[in-house]
XYZ file of N, CA, C and O in Angstrom:
384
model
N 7.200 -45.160 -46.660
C 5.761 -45.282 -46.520
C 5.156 -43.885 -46.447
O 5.594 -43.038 -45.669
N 4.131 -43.667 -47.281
C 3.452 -42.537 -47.286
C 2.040 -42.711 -46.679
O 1.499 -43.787 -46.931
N 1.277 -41.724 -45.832
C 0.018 -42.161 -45.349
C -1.389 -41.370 -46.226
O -1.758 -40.348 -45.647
N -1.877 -41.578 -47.010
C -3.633 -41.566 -47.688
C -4.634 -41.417 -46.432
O -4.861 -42.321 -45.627
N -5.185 -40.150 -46.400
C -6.640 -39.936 -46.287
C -7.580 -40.893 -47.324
O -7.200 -40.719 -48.482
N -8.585 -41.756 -47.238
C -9.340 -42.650 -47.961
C -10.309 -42.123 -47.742
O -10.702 -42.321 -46.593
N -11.314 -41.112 -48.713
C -12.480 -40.805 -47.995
C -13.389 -41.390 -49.549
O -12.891 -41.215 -50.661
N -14.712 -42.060 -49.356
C -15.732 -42.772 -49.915
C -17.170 -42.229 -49.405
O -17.661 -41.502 -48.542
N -17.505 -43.006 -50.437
C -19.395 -42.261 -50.256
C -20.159 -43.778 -49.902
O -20.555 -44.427 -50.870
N -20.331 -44.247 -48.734
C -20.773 -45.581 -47.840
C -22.575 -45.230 -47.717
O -23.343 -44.540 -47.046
N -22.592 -45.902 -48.491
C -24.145 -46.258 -48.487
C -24.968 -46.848 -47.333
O -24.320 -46.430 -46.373
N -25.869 -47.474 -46.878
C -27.119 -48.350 -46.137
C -26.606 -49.270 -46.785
O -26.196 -50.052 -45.927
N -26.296 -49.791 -48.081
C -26.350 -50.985 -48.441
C -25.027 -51.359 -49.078
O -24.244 -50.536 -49.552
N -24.802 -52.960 -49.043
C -23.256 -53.026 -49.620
C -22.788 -53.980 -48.654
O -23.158 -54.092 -47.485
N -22.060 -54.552 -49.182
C -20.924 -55.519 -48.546
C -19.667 -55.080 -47.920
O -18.552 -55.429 -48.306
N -19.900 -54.322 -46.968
C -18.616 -53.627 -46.568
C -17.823 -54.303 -46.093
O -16.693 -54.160 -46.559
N -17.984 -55.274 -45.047
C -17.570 -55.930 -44.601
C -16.266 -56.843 -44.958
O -15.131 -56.846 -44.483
N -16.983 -57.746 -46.155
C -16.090 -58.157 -47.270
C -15.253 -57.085 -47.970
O -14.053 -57.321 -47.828
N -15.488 -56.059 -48.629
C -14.952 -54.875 -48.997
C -13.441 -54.661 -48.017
O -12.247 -54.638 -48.316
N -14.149 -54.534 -46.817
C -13.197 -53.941 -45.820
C -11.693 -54.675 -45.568
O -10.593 -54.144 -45.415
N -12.151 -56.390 -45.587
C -11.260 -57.094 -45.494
C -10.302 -57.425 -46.086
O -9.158 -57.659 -45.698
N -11.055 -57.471 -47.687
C -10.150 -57.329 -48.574
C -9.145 -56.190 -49.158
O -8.059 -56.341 -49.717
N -9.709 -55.252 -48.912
C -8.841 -53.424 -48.943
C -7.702 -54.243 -48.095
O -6.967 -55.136 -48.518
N -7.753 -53.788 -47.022
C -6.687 -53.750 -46.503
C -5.764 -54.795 -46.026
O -4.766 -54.508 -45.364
N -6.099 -56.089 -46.372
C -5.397 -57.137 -46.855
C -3.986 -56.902 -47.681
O -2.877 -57.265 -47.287
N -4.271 -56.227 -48.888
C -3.348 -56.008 -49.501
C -1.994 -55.702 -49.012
O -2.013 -54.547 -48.585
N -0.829 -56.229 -48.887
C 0.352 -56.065 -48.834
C 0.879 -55.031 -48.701
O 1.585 -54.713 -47.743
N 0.498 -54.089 -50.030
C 1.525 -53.083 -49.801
C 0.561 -52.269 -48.969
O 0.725 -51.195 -49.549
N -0.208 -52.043 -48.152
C -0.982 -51.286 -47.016
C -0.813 -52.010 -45.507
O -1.411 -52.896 -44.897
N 0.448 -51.052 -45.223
C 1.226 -51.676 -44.119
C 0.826 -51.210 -42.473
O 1.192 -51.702 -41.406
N -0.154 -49.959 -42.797
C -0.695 -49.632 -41.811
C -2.128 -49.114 -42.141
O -2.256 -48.480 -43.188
N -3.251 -49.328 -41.327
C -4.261 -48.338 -41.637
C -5.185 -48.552 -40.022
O -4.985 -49.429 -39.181
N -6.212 -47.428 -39.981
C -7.003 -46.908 -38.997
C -8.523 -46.793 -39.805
O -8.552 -46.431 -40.982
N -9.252 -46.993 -39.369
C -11.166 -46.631 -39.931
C -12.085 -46.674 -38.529
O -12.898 -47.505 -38.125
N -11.468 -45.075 -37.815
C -12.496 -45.038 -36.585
C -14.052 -43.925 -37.631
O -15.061 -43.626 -36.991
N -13.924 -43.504 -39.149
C -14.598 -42.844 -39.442
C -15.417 -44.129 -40.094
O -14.713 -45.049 -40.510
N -17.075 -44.278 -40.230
C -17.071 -45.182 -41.583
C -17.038 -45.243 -42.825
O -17.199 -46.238 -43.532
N -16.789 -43.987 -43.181
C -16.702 -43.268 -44.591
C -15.636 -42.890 -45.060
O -15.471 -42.140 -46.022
N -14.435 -43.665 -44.044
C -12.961 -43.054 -44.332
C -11.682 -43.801 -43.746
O -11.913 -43.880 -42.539
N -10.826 -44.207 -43.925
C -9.715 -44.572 -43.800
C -8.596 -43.671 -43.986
O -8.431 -42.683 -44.701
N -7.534 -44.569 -42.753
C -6.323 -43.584 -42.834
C -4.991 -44.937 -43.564
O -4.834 -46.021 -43.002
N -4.472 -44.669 -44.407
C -4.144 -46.060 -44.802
C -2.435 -45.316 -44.921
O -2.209 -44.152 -45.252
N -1.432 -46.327 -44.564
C -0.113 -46.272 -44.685
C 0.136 -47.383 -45.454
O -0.243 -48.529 -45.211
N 0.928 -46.924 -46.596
C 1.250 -47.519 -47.663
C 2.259 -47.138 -48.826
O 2.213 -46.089 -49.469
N 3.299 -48.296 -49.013
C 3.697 -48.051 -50.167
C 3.503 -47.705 -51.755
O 4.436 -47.607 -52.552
N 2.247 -47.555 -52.036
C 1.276 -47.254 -53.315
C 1.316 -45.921 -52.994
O 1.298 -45.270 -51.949
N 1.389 -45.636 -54.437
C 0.930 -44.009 -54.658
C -0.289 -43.691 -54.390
O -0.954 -44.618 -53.927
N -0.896 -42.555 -54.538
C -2.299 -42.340 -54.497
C -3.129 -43.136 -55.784
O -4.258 -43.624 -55.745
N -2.191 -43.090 -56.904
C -3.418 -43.383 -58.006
C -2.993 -45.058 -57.686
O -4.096 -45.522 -57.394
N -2.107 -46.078 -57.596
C -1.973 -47.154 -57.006
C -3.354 -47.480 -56.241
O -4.330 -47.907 -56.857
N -3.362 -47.236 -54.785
C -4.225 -46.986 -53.727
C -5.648 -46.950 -54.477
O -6.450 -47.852 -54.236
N -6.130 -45.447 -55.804
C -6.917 -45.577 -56.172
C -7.535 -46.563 -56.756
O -8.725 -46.794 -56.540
N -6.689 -47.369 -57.689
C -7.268 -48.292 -58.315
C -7.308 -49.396 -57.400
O -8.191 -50.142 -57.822
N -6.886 -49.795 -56.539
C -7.211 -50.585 -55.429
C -8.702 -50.629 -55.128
O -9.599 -51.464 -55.241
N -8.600 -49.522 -54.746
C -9.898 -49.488 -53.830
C -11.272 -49.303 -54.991
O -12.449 -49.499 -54.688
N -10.876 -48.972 -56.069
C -11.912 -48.888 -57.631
C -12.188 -50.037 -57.363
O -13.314 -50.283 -56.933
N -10.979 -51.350 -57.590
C -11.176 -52.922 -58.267
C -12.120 -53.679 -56.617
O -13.106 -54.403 -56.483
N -11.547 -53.286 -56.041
C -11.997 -53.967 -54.447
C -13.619 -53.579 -54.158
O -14.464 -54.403 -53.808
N -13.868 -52.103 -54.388
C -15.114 -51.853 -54.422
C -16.334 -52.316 -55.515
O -17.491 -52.638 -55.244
N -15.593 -52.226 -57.007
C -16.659 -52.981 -57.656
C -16.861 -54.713 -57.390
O -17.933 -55.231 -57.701
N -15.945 -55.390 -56.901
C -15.706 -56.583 -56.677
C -17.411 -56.785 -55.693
O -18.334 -57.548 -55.978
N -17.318 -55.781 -54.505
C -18.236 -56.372 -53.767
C -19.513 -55.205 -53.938
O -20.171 -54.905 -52.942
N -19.906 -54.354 -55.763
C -20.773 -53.907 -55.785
C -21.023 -52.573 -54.351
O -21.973 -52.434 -53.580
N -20.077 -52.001 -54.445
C -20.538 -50.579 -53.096
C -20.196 -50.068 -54.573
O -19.958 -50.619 -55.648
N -20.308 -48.411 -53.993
C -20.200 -47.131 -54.529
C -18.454 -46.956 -54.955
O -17.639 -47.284 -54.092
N -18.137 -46.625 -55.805
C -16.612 -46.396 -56.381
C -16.445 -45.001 -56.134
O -15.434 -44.658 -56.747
N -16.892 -44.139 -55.601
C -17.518 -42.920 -55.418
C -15.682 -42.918 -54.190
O -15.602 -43.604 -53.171
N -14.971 -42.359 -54.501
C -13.524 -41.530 -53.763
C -13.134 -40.744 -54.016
O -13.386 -40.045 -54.997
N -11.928 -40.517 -52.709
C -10.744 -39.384 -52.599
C -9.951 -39.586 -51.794
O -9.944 -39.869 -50.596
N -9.080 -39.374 -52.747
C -7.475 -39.568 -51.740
C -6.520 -38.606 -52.088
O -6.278 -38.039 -53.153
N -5.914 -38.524 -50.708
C -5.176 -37.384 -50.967
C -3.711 -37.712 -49.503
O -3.844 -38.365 -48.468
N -2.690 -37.103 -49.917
C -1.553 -37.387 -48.185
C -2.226 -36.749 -47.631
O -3.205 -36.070 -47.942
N -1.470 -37.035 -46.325
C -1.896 -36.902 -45.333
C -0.479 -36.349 -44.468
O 0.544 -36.542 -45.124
N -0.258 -35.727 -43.177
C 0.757 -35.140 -42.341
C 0.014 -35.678 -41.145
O -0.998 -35.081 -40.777
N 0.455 -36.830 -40.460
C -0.320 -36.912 -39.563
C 0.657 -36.553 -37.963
O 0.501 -36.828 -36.773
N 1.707 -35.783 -38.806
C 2.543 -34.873 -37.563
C 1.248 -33.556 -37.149
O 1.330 -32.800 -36.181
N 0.204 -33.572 -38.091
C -0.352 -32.066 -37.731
C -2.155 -32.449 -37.793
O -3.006 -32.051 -38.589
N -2.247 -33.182 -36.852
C -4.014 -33.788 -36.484
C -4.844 -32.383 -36.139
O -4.362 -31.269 -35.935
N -6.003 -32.717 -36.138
C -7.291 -32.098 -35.248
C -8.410 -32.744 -35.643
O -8.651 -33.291 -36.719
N -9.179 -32.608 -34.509
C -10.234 -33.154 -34.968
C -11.095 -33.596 -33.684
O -10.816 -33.096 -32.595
N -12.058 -34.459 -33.794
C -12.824 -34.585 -32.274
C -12.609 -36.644 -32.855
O -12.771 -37.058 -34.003
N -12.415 -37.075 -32.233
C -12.245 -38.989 -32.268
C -11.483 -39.228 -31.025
O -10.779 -38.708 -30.160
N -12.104 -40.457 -31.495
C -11.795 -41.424 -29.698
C -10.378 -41.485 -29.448
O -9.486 -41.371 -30.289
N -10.271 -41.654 -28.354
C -8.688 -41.871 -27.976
C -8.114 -42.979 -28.845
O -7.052 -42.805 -29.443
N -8.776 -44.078 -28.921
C -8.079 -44.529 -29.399
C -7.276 -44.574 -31.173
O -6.230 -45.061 -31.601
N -8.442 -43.776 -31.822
C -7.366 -42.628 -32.980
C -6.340 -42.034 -32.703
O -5.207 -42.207 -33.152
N -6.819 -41.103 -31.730
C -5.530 -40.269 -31.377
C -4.513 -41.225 -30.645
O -3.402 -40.701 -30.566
N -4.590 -42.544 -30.061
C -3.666 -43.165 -29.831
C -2.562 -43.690 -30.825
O -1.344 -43.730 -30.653
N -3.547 -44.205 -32.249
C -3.017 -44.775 -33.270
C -2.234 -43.864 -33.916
O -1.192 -44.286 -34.419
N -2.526 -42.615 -34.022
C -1.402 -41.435 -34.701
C -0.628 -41.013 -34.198
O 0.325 -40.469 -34.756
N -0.804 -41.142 -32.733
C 0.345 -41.004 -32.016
C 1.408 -42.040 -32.040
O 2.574 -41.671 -32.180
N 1.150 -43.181 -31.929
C 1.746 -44.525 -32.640
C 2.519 -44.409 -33.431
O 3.713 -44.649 -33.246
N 1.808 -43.843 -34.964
C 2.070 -43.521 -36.266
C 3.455 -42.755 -35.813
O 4.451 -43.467 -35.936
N 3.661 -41.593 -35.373
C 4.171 -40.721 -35.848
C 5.449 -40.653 -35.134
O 6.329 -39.870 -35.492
N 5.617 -41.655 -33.871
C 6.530 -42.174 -33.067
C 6.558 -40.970 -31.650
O 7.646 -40.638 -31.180
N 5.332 -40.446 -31.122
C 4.877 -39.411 -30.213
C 4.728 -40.102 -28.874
O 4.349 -39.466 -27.891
């Protein structure tokens, strides 16, 4: 399992909701976190361009912005300012 930074351009308007449920539904996304709303941390067997077209087909499905970036992630090496309970989940992640 490799872990994806998911970062998107989240509009005022849109079906995220639905969007949201269905993203990460998918099977091969065996772990993920969204304390950002413009971003996900997703663990998954999909490559990045996999992942990409995921989230292409899932996003036009419910009409948001197709507007991404993905890229790995090391989540042995965090910073950042988020709630504990992020930093709980990567700590989780990373077996800390």
């Amino acid at each position: 399992m490799k872990y994806y930074i998911v970062s998107f351009d989240r509009r005022l308007d849109g079906r995220y909701r639905q969007f949201h449920d269905e993203f990460v539904r998918n099977a091969a996304i065996l772990r993920w976190s969204h304390y950002i709303k413009s971003s996900y941390v997703i663990g998954t067997t999909m490559n990045a361009r996999e992942l990409s077209e995921h989230f292409r087909v899932t996003a036009e499905k419910y009409q948001i912005s197709t507007r991404h970036l993905i890229f790995g992630v090391d989540l042995g090496d965090p910073a950042g300012l988020m709630p504990i309970g992020a930093w709980d989940w990567i700590r989780k992640q990373t077996g800390e």
